[in-house]
Amino acid sequence: MKNSKKSMALSILFMGFGQFYNKEYLKGMIYFLIEVISIIFIPYFKKSIYGLITLGNIPLHYVDGIAEGDHSIFLLVDGLIATLLLTLVAIIYIINIIDAKKIGELREQGKAALTTKQFILYVWDKYFPQFILAIPMLFIIFFVLLPIVFTVSIAFTNYSSPNHLPPKNLVDWVGFKNFKQLFILDIWNNTFIGVAVWTVIWAIAATVTNYFTGLFMALIVNWKEVKLKKLWRSIFILPYAIPGFISLLIMRLMFSGPGPINNLLVSLGMDKIPWLTDPTLAKIMIVVINIWLGSPYWMALMSGVLTNIDKGMYEAADIDGGSKIQQFIHITLPIVLYQTSALIVMTFAHNFNNFQAIYLLTDGNPVNGNYRYAGSTDILISWIYKLTRDQNKYHMASVITIILFIFIASISAYSFTRTKSFKEEDMM
Amino acid sequence: MDPKLNNQIPVTNKKFTPLKLIRMIIIYGLLILMSIIILAPVLWIIGSSLNPGSSLFSSTMFPKNPTFKHYIELFTETDYKIWYFNTLKIATANMILSVIFTTLTAYVFSRFKFRGRKITIMTILILQMFPAFMSMTAVYVLLFRLNLLNTHLGLILVYASGQIPYNTWLCKGYFEGIPSSLDEAAKIDGASNLTIFRKIIIPLAKPIITFVAISNFIGPWFDFIFPQIVLRSSDKRTLALGLFQWIQENQNTYFTRFAAGSILVAVPITILFLFLQKYIVQGLSAGAIKG
């Protein structure tokens, strides 16, 4: 039999054997150990995968006063980790076979396999990217990918209070039941549509108002006759520099019932205004307050864009007798819009999930009787937060998360295909 | 161009006309009006922090007997000092870890062709679209399983891992702008991959690395959501979480204390920001502005 076939067959039989046959002892040893360790852990894998499939069978009971029983959510996490590890072993197994075959072929061509020392140097150089990526990838897999897979899994279970909350109760897989409920049950459906519509309105309103206020600020700060440009710019950038959660909390207090704005109104002989407690007014106020917070970013950005516009165009327009307003509409605006289009989409996506603005200003309140667990100013993400933290309705929160993710991902995907980093990548 | 004509333009511009005067009045009026709107909340909170009382009702923007007692209280009666130190520690660790992870990952993606590269980049792209915030239940359970709940290490790992996808993408775009002929020349001279990374890429990519560093340093000062999930006891809290809980629990007894505490956080961060705003604005728009 040929070298390559033989070493390949040996590698399929047991990881590392093919490499031993090819006289690559260190490499073979590493593969061999990986398989040995995996075999030792077979009981662990079996138990974890079984737990993932059943999510536990033994309900909580007491043995001599000590609580015992399966904790479905831990079983789910452990099961996911085990699946991840198994996938990793499977990938290594495949690489091992391919590698044995390749080296075997090289030997057929009369090239000797590498010695251990050569091997180490060769591997460090050849697989440099993989070595460097290993650790960051491990972290991404554990702290980013795994939580996402977990969240998605929860959408297909009944993990929720009051009847399916571990450790007291077990959790079960329920398939697409939660998705059906969201679309069929009126109370869920109404809340979802109501909140989603406000989320879209809010995201558009916040983006548009910030954008044009920012542009306006940039225009007047950069007006050529204005003196002390640096001072004005520093004042205008302030709201962007102050930690957002502090400004939002300050605003919340300023516009609260006993806050200074209402005090001022009272001292002027007027009535108090329910700034953040009237459903409609609260929505308007959130957008208005957000202008204070969000437009400085655009001002800073647009200042750069504006200074790069060719002055010759304005001079030509002046000579042709174009007014300042005409110049703005026909020169400034098209250039600025074109240059920042990708950022507008990104800001829209950001505002869509702008949890802080809603949560810190109104908490999603005032309460809305027609909604399930959501207030009048709640956007999807703050509703998800409430479902998770306050109501323990993890299953529905996950379903909404998935829908939200699909929506945001398609928007971001669109804007990313337009960035420089993407264009230089021949991915399409 | 005719030099005479060139001289004429500034002359006509300087000519005094009533229309121009009105325009300048309007522009300065707007500048002042906007400055007032921007500064009012800032001045109000500064004024509030100097009030002798403790509640929102009784405090005024210009207190009659201004006092610094709330600032002193912060350090003598509360865990504020511990929170400040905690936040500084987490922010610094997060910054260092994030810069190492991000720059190395971005370096590999921008300079090497290897099997699985495309699929990894695509995965990273998709992952960064999923708000980390949405997987908070998972993060909680995971940290619980790893025994990292109520530890700063747990929080740092969550922060530093979560930022990799987006910032890698940002850095990769920047690194690709550095001509690869520089690397090749160094390689011929016998430089190793890591030397090229240290001696060529890092110095040339300073603006974007500064951005990654600042944004990861500032992040923990702003965030109260993940600390709320990960940290349990008061001595482990970060500033954002501590301040937030004062307002959440009782805005009447803690209001002026909150005001003083907020100012002590906001001042250094704001100054840092104003100094480095060039990098921040550049970083935020990196690769996204069409050139």
XYZ file of C-alpha atoms in Angstrom:
719
model
C 0.000 0.000 0.000
C 1.113 3.532 -0.658
C 2.536 5.642 2.120
C -0.206 8.256 2.003
C -3.062 5.718 2.052
C -1.479 3.753 4.856
C -0.785 6.746 7.107
C -4.246 8.091 6.398
C -5.843 4.804 7.384
C -3.790 4.684 10.552
C -4.849 8.215 11.431
C -8.490 7.331 10.965
C -7.981 4.347 13.252
C -6.431 6.418 16.034
C -5.291 10.019 15.986
C -1.513 10.344 15.734
C -0.800 6.789 14.424
C -0.393 8.036 10.883
C 2.085 10.634 12.088
C 4.058 7.966 14.010
C 4.165 5.939 10.823
C 5.493 9.032 9.057
C 8.130 9.350 11.789
C 6.748 12.636 13.066
C 6.912 11.736 16.705
C 6.145 15.032 18.446
C 3.201 15.809 16.216
C 1.966 12.245 16.539
C 2.248 12.424 20.308
C 0.150 15.597 20.451
C -2.612 14.067 18.341
C -2.385 10.829 20.294
C -2.786 12.627 23.615
C -5.756 14.632 22.364
C -7.563 11.420 21.477
C -6.598 9.709 24.726
C -7.895 12.644 26.755
C -11.102 12.724 24.728
C -11.618 9.017 25.380
C -11.046 9.461 29.088
C -13.725 12.120 29.054
C -16.304 10.064 27.172
C -18.458 9.595 30.301
C -18.432 13.375 30.775
C -19.431 13.976 27.164
C -22.152 11.362 27.357
C -23.584 12.818 30.519
C -23.459 16.396 29.217
C -25.032 15.613 25.857
C -27.708 13.550 27.566
C -28.393 16.502 29.862
C -28.602 18.844 26.872
C -31.162 16.620 25.167
C -33.392 16.002 28.187
C -32.672 19.147 30.229
C -32.957 16.942 33.311
C -35.493 14.401 34.523
C -35.216 14.519 38.290
C -37.259 17.328 39.828
C -36.176 19.010 43.018
C -36.531 16.815 46.076
C -34.983 16.671 49.520
C -32.711 13.953 50.805
C -32.010 14.369 54.507
C -32.872 18.033 54.206
C -30.414 18.587 51.344
C -31.866 19.704 48.038
C -31.165 17.406 45.111
C -32.321 17.271 41.530
C -31.422 18.421 38.037
C -30.867 22.095 37.284
C -32.016 22.377 33.670
C -30.222 25.621 32.893
C -26.878 24.373 34.169
C -27.411 21.190 32.172
C -28.045 23.358 29.115
C -24.850 25.366 29.575
C -22.761 22.290 30.349
C -24.256 20.528 27.338
C -23.404 23.447 25.070
C -19.834 23.552 26.370
C -19.475 19.792 25.781
C -20.875 20.152 22.250
C -18.373 22.907 21.591
C -15.480 20.761 22.826
C -16.667 17.777 20.786
C -16.838 19.934 17.661
C -13.289 21.039 18.347
C -12.102 17.428 18.717
C -13.894 16.501 15.495
C -12.159 19.328 13.639
C -8.768 18.262 15.007
C -9.540 14.676 13.999
C -10.204 15.734 10.412
C -7.088 17.912 10.332
C -5.111 14.925 11.644
C -6.286 12.722 8.755
C -5.609 15.358 6.104
C -2.183 16.007 7.592
C -1.215 12.326 7.658
C -2.217 12.004 4.018
C -0.262 15.079 2.968
C 2.942 14.060 4.732
C 2.547 10.537 3.332
C 2.379 11.994 -0.164
C 5.494 14.041 0.489
C 7.314 10.892 1.552
C 6.223 9.122 -1.610
C 7.914 11.903 -3.501
C 11.048 11.062 -1.556
C 11.003 14.046 0.793
C 11.910 13.153 4.347
C 9.581 14.125 7.159
C 10.794 16.894 9.425
C 12.754 16.300 12.591
C 11.234 17.491 15.848
C 13.238 20.708 15.967
C 12.618 21.529 12.335
C 8.994 20.726 12.955
C 8.641 23.239 15.786
C 10.234 26.036 13.779
C 8.241 25.128 10.698
C 4.969 25.002 12.585
C 5.562 28.325 14.358
C 6.160 29.992 11.020
C 3.523 28.206 8.974
C 0.762 28.300 11.563
C 1.625 31.689 13.021
C -1.889 33.059 12.361
C -3.546 30.110 14.081
C -1.274 30.361 17.126
C -1.929 34.055 17.530
C -5.646 33.661 17.024
C -6.040 30.738 19.393
C -6.427 32.715 22.597
C -8.644 35.557 21.370
C -10.796 32.999 19.586
C -11.111 30.939 22.733
C -12.382 34.018 24.556
C -14.761 34.904 21.747
C -16.113 31.366 21.709
C -16.637 31.305 25.461
C -17.859 34.809 26.209
C -19.498 35.831 22.944
C -20.484 32.826 20.878
C -21.577 30.552 23.691
C -23.867 33.168 25.282
C -25.466 33.797 21.888
C -26.070 30.086 21.321
C -27.464 29.875 24.847
C -29.832 32.802 24.267
C -31.057 31.290 21.017
C -31.577 27.910 22.708
C -33.689 29.444 25.456
C -36.189 30.605 22.827
C -37.031 26.951 22.229
C -37.627 26.095 25.891
C -40.251 27.060 28.440
C -37.703 28.645 30.827
C -39.862 31.163 32.686
C -41.512 31.955 35.982
C -43.609 30.820 37.741
C -43.750 27.151 36.657
C -40.486 26.527 34.868
C -37.851 28.217 36.962
C -34.882 26.117 38.150
C -33.822 24.952 40.614
C -37.438 24.526 41.791
C -38.735 23.200 38.478
C -37.403 21.569 35.363
C -37.272 23.223 31.970
C -38.245 21.461 28.735
C -37.712 21.920 25.045
C -40.929 23.181 23.434
C -39.941 23.728 19.796
C -41.504 26.752 18.099
C -44.307 27.173 20.628
C -42.999 30.513 21.933
C -42.734 31.957 18.436
C -46.311 30.881 17.733
C -47.496 32.447 20.982
C -45.876 35.751 20.164
C -47.733 35.923 16.874
C -51.032 34.312 17.893
C -51.755 35.444 21.444
C -53.239 38.953 21.262
C -51.653 40.265 24.432
C -48.137 39.332 23.262
C -48.832 40.278 19.700
C -50.206 43.733 20.583
C -47.321 44.492 22.864
C -44.779 43.334 20.317
C -46.233 45.394 17.477
C -46.832 48.443 19.662
C -43.326 48.398 21.084
C -41.729 47.598 17.714
C -43.492 50.514 16.012
C -42.333 52.952 18.704
C -38.816 51.495 18.470
C -38.659 52.252 14.748
C -40.138 55.742 15.191
C -37.702 56.456 18.006
C -34.682 55.206 16.070
C -35.557 57.279 13.010
C -36.465 60.393 15.027
C -33.330 60.164 17.161
C -31.036 59.686 14.173
C -32.581 62.419 12.034
C -32.795 65.040 14.788
C -29.233 64.373 15.948
C -27.884 64.432 12.441
C -29.371 67.757 11.444
C -28.777 69.449 14.773
C -25.173 68.300 14.580
C -24.858 69.578 11.028
C -26.394 72.898 12.050
C -24.009 73.253 14.980
C -21.032 72.437 12.763
C -22.165 74.990 10.185
C -22.431 77.895 12.594
C -19.289 77.034 14.536
C -17.338 76.849 11.298
C -18.902 80.009 9.876
C -15.941 81.975 8.614
C -16.633 85.227 10.464
C -17.145 83.526 13.844
C -14.415 84.285 16.364
C -13.182 81.981 19.172
C -14.059 78.846 17.187
C -12.119 76.636 19.552
C -14.035 77.836 22.618
C -17.432 77.267 21.006
C -16.403 73.868 19.749
C -15.202 72.816 23.201
C -18.495 73.861 24.769
C -20.494 72.078 22.085
C -18.566 68.823 22.403
C -19.134 68.693 26.184
C -22.308 66.563 26.194
C -20.468 63.957 24.154
C -17.573 63.875 26.599
C -19.597 63.659 29.808
C -20.400 60.025 30.666
C -23.791 59.314 29.117
C -25.360 57.625 32.094
C -24.632 60.668 34.259
C -26.161 63.152 31.817
C -29.210 60.935 31.392
C -29.749 60.615 35.121
C -29.303 64.374 35.523
C -31.885 64.989 32.804
C -34.256 62.557 34.434
C -33.996 64.447 37.702
C -34.264 67.857 36.025
C -37.508 66.937 34.311
C -38.934 64.937 37.198
C -42.024 66.068 39.137
C -40.182 67.967 41.894
C -37.243 68.842 39.636
C -35.890 72.324 38.862
C -37.733 72.762 35.535
C -41.107 72.318 37.185
C -39.997 74.517 40.087
C -39.185 77.241 37.622
C -42.618 76.899 36.026
C -44.332 77.062 39.407
C -42.387 80.142 40.438
C -43.467 81.766 37.166
C -47.059 81.028 38.146
C -47.590 78.120 35.767
C -48.696 74.537 36.356
C -46.289 71.640 36.603
C -45.889 69.656 33.412
C -45.666 65.826 33.498
C -42.576 65.842 31.255
C -41.673 62.197 31.589
C -44.875 60.720 32.958
C -47.379 61.545 30.224
C -47.195 58.826 27.520
C -47.045 61.172 24.519
C -45.029 63.959 26.114
C -42.528 61.453 27.491
C -41.868 60.115 24.002
C -41.280 63.611 22.673
C -39.054 64.494 25.627
C -36.880 61.410 25.139
C -36.199 62.471 21.552
C -35.558 66.083 22.594
C -33.215 65.140 25.436
C -31.426 62.784 23.117
C -30.622 65.733 20.842
C -28.639 67.236 23.712
C -26.688 64.003 24.096
C -26.274 62.845 20.524
C -25.743 65.814 18.226
C -22.247 66.811 19.473
C -20.875 63.603 17.976
C -22.217 64.600 14.583
C -20.964 68.149 15.015
C -17.426 66.886 15.620
C -17.652 64.566 12.662
C -19.201 67.080 10.266
C -16.606 69.720 11.127
C -14.086 67.415 9.500
C -16.246 66.796 6.466
C -17.089 70.492 6.042
C -13.480 71.675 6.133
C -12.635 69.177 3.403
C -15.192 70.536 0.964
C -13.492 72.360 -1.885
C -13.863 76.102 -1.200
C -13.769 76.770 -4.922
C -17.311 75.472 -5.236
C -18.657 78.138 -2.892
C -16.661 80.866 -4.597
C -18.057 79.781 -7.940
C -21.554 79.801 -6.456
C -20.979 83.288 -5.023
C -19.960 84.590 -8.413
C -23.022 82.993 -10.013
C -25.132 84.778 -7.415
C -26.259 81.685 -5.463
C -27.632 82.520 -2.026
C -26.260 80.884 1.123
C -29.347 78.698 1.367
C -29.002 77.563 -2.231
C -25.343 76.827 -1.611
C -26.278 74.724 1.389
C -28.915 72.721 -0.470
C -26.940 72.159 -3.647
C -23.355 71.892 -2.409
C -23.017 71.208 1.315
C -25.901 68.850 1.938
C -25.274 66.381 -0.919
C -21.576 66.097 -0.063
C -22.170 65.640 3.660
C -24.958 63.111 3.141
C -22.886 61.126 0.693
C -19.842 61.008 2.934
C -21.683 59.987 6.074
C -24.286 57.606 4.654
C -22.743 54.478 6.182
C -22.502 56.188 9.570
C -26.148 57.201 9.453
C -27.140 53.570 9.070
C -24.830 52.577 11.922
C -26.256 55.265 14.190
C -29.740 54.112 13.322
C -28.818 50.579 14.395
C -27.277 51.991 17.572
C -30.378 54.017 18.438
C -32.580 51.048 17.721
C -30.897 49.360 20.664
C -30.277 52.487 22.723
C -31.218 50.899 26.002
C -29.618 53.553 28.201
C -31.606 56.474 26.828
C -34.921 54.800 27.546
C -34.081 52.954 30.709
C -32.352 55.837 32.469
C -34.842 58.519 31.443
C -38.190 56.838 31.951
C -37.602 53.183 32.797
C -39.979 52.550 29.898
C -42.777 54.126 31.926
C -45.494 55.341 32.171
C -47.246 51.994 32.566
C -49.361 50.920 29.648
C -52.349 48.729 30.553
C -52.624 47.306 27.037
C -49.101 45.992 27.088
C -47.730 42.903 28.699
C -44.824 43.839 30.963
C -43.981 46.910 28.861
C -44.524 50.621 29.414
C -45.464 53.286 26.887
C -41.922 54.401 26.156
C -40.311 50.952 26.175
C -38.357 50.013 23.079
C -37.762 46.375 22.206
C -34.475 46.079 24.033
C -35.731 47.652 27.266
C -38.792 45.412 27.076
C -36.480 42.402 26.738
C -34.580 43.663 29.775
C -37.787 43.882 31.791
C -38.923 40.437 30.684
C -35.599 39.044 31.816
C -34.785 40.947 34.985
C -38.177 41.729 36.452
C -40.501 39.051 35.086
C -38.174 36.086 34.526
C -39.894 35.371 31.197
C -36.635 34.214 29.676
C -38.296 32.247 26.892
C -40.193 35.183 25.406
C -37.248 37.533 25.923
C -35.125 35.170 23.822
C -37.700 34.958 21.059
C -37.844 38.750 20.798
C -34.054 38.913 20.969
C -33.776 36.626 17.951
C -36.251 38.704 15.922
C -34.479 41.912 16.937
C -31.107 40.424 16.038
C -32.243 39.389 12.561
C -33.528 42.895 11.930
C -30.415 44.668 13.210
C -28.065 42.205 11.551
C -29.572 42.843 8.138
C -29.242 46.600 8.597
C -25.668 46.350 9.866
C -24.751 43.898 7.132
C -25.902 46.437 4.593
C -23.873 49.237 6.134
C -20.809 47.041 6.585
C -20.732 46.087 2.943
C -20.183 49.765 2.313
C -17.217 50.295 4.648
C -13.657 50.498 3.410
C -12.556 47.539 5.480
C -15.132 45.404 3.732
C -14.522 46.611 0.211
C -10.884 45.651 0.382
C -11.996 42.146 1.279
C -13.106 40.255 -1.829
C -15.908 38.520 -0.040
C -18.834 39.064 -2.310
C -6.192 83.991 -12.081
C -5.894 87.735 -12.452
C -4.203 89.025 -9.292
C -6.482 92.054 -9.214
C -9.561 89.863 -9.072
C -7.969 87.796 -6.350
C -7.570 90.893 -4.233
C -11.056 92.094 -4.836
C -12.814 89.163 -3.191
C -11.665 89.798 0.381
C -12.320 93.498 -0.043
C -15.960 92.972 -1.012
C -16.306 90.491 1.824
C -15.108 92.934 4.422
C -17.548 95.574 3.285
C -19.974 96.382 6.019
C -23.614 95.797 5.159
C -26.682 95.780 7.401
C -27.577 92.320 6.128
C -24.247 90.982 7.320
C -24.620 92.628 10.693
C -28.009 91.011 11.211
C -26.608 87.685 10.146
C -23.765 87.921 12.632
C -26.156 88.889 15.415
C -28.289 85.870 14.634
C -25.282 83.546 14.511
C -23.813 84.773 17.781
C -27.260 84.673 19.333
C -27.578 81.025 18.320
C -24.112 80.190 19.603
C -24.904 81.729 22.975
C -28.357 80.131 23.154
C -26.951 76.673 22.413
C -24.163 77.148 24.917
C -26.751 77.994 27.577
C -28.788 74.886 26.759
C -25.674 72.745 26.888
C -24.242 74.250 30.052
C -27.461 74.540 32.086
C -27.654 70.894 33.247
C -23.920 70.897 33.931
C -24.136 74.023 36.075
C -27.255 72.727 37.795
C -25.556 69.524 38.907
C -22.457 71.407 40.042
C -24.669 73.789 42.025
C -26.637 70.884 43.465
C -23.526 69.147 44.711
C -22.718 72.232 46.801
C -26.097 72.300 48.550
C -26.049 71.626 52.257
C -29.254 69.516 52.177
C -29.528 66.057 50.681
C -32.769 65.935 48.695
C -33.817 66.991 45.246
C -36.639 69.167 46.650
C -34.471 71.380 48.750
C -31.512 71.857 46.450
C -31.087 74.884 44.260
C -28.771 75.742 41.417
C -27.199 78.599 43.383
C -27.150 77.497 47.032
C -27.065 80.257 49.672
C -24.490 78.465 51.801
C -22.379 76.419 49.424
C -20.511 73.577 51.074
C -18.150 70.814 50.046
C -19.447 68.471 52.716
C -20.918 65.993 50.228
C -17.538 65.552 48.606
C -16.016 64.821 51.992
C -18.902 62.480 52.813
C -18.161 60.468 49.699
C -14.801 59.497 51.067
C -15.630 59.230 54.737
C -19.087 57.666 54.805
C -19.453 55.627 51.632
C -17.680 53.002 49.561
C -17.010 55.618 46.903
C -13.231 55.374 47.230
C -13.358 51.579 46.808
C -15.614 51.949 43.766
C -13.245 54.469 42.229
C -10.335 52.141 42.723
C -12.323 49.146 41.412
C -13.297 51.022 38.280
C -9.754 52.227 37.690
C -8.481 48.668 38.061
C -11.104 47.156 35.750
C -10.696 49.933 33.188
C -6.919 49.573 33.064
C -6.964 45.782 32.857
C -9.660 45.897 30.209
C -7.697 48.429 28.187
C -4.475 46.394 28.219
C -6.128 43.064 27.506
C -8.329 44.526 24.785
C -5.479 46.240 22.977
C -3.405 43.032 22.981
C -6.266 40.848 21.764
C -7.548 43.281 19.184
C -4.293 44.356 17.599
C -2.917 40.821 17.329
C -6.143 39.486 15.851
C -6.389 42.374 13.427
C -2.726 41.976 12.464
C -3.226 38.329 11.580
C -6.371 39.041 9.575
C -4.864 41.951 7.703
C -1.529 40.317 6.794
C -1.892 36.558 6.516
C -3.716 34.301 4.127
C -4.625 31.024 5.783
C -7.272 28.386 5.639
C -10.454 29.359 7.435
C -9.642 33.070 7.241
C -12.729 34.115 5.350
C -15.140 32.121 7.437
C -13.611 33.468 10.651
C -13.897 37.047 9.414
C -17.498 36.492 8.415
C -18.261 34.948 11.808
C -16.669 37.917 13.546
C -18.714 40.292 11.415
C -21.950 38.577 12.333
C -21.039 38.219 16.003
C -20.357 41.912 16.435
C -23.905 42.674 15.303
C -25.339 40.806 18.264
C -25.511 43.279 21.145
C -23.567 41.736 24.021
C -26.271 43.124 26.224
C -28.797 40.632 24.870
C -26.977 37.628 26.224
C -26.903 38.831 29.815
C -28.739 35.794 31.205
C -26.220 33.549 29.508
C -23.313 35.575 30.833
C -24.722 35.286 34.320
C -25.161 31.512 34.132
C -21.780 31.029 32.479
C -19.911 33.075 35.091
C -21.794 31.245 37.789
C -20.635 27.929 36.339
C -17.064 29.176 36.085
C -17.148 30.512 39.651
C -16.457 34.013 38.363
C -19.584 35.698 39.688
C -18.914 38.724 41.883
C -15.292 38.879 40.716
C -13.614 41.621 38.749
C -11.861 39.041 36.601
C -15.238 37.837 35.351
C -16.264 41.354 34.385
C -12.933 42.080 32.688
C -13.124 38.873 30.659
C -16.658 39.706 29.538
C -15.623 43.224 28.510
C -12.362 42.276 26.822
C -13.899 39.390 24.880
C -16.997 41.275 23.879
C -15.079 44.095 22.270
C -12.861 41.882 20.078
C -15.195 41.487 17.087
C -15.993 45.144 16.481
C -12.582 46.605 17.262
C -10.794 43.905 15.277
C -12.853 44.927 12.312
C -11.934 48.566 12.868
C -8.203 47.856 13.284
C -8.087 45.445 10.374
C -9.316 48.203 8.076
C -6.635 50.541 9.393
C -3.803 47.993 9.235
C -4.640 47.237 5.627
C -3.918 50.868 4.871
C -0.301 50.366 5.962
C 1.657 49.349 2.848
C 2.668 45.700 3.058
C 5.902 46.487 1.214
C 7.201 47.658 4.602
C 6.630 44.195 6.081
C 8.200 42.494 3.107
C 11.311 44.639 3.329
C 11.625 43.840 7.042
C 11.084 40.167 6.336
C 13.970 40.142 3.863
C 16.104 41.676 6.607
C 15.224 38.693 8.745
C 12.568 40.167 11.017
C 10.107 37.697 12.525
C 6.362 38.158 12.363
C 6.169 39.422 15.917
C 9.023 41.870 15.339
C 7.245 43.257 12.291
C 4.111 43.626 14.374
C 5.932 45.425 17.186
C 8.276 47.583 15.165
C 6.233 48.433 12.093
C 2.512 47.935 12.555
C 2.114 49.242 16.101
C 3.979 52.546 15.577
C 2.192 53.246 12.303
C -1.239 52.376 13.649
C -1.015 54.559 16.741
C -4.193 56.571 16.086
C -6.461 53.552 15.857
C -4.724 51.767 18.735
C -5.149 54.898 20.841
C -8.820 54.820 19.986
C -9.199 51.176 21.004
C -7.310 51.887 24.213
C -9.360 54.943 25.184
C -12.713 53.446 24.331
C -11.933 50.362 26.397
C -10.621 52.442 29.249
C -13.660 54.718 29.269
C -16.205 51.920 28.786
C -16.211 50.564 32.366
C -16.742 54.095 33.757
C -19.995 54.333 31.803
C -21.428 50.867 32.061
C -23.796 49.879 34.835
C -25.519 46.982 33.075
C -22.888 44.262 33.147
C -21.657 45.174 36.626
C -25.265 44.838 37.742
C -25.282 41.261 36.460
C -21.806 40.216 37.520
C -21.084 42.111 40.747
C -23.080 41.483 43.885
C -21.478 43.001 46.952
C -20.960 46.719 47.567
C -17.183 46.451 47.914
C -16.939 45.012 44.388
C -19.103 47.616 42.657
C -17.925 49.994 39.981
C -18.667 53.711 40.054
C -21.401 53.677 37.440
C -23.241 50.916 39.267
C -22.794 52.525 42.683
C -24.007 55.935 41.560
C -26.880 54.412 39.650
C -28.034 52.496 42.676
C -28.033 55.606 44.849
C -30.499 57.231 42.489
C -32.452 54.032 42.013
C -32.835 53.388 45.731
C -33.613 56.812 47.016
C -33.195 60.008 45.084
C -34.220 62.097 48.047
C -31.647 61.053 50.572
C -28.819 60.557 48.137
C -29.413 63.251 45.530
C -26.697 65.737 46.449
C -24.307 62.911 47.191
C -25.020 61.535 43.727
C -24.342 64.983 42.275
C -20.963 65.216 43.981
C -20.068 61.655 43.032
C -21.033 62.222 39.396
C -18.870 65.296 39.131
C -15.839 63.461 40.443
C -16.337 60.818 37.734
C -17.245 63.160 34.933
C -14.439 65.665 35.375
C -11.446 63.370 34.717
C -13.257 61.465 31.959
C -14.355 64.689 30.262
C -10.840 66.143 30.405
C -9.334 62.923 29.065
C -11.894 63.000 26.313
C -11.338 66.611 25.330
C -7.602 65.975 25.109
C -8.001 62.905 22.953
C -11.085 63.916 20.986
C -9.142 63.926 17.729
C -8.497 60.198 18.084
C -11.998 59.416 19.269
C -13.784 61.140 16.427
C -11.327 59.641 13.957
C -11.801 56.172 15.384
C -15.571 56.337 15.435
C -15.689 57.254 11.802
C -12.779 55.038 10.727
C -13.526 53.255 7.535
C -17.104 54.439 7.578
C -16.641 57.809 5.913
C -16.363 57.505 2.208
C -13.154 58.958 0.904
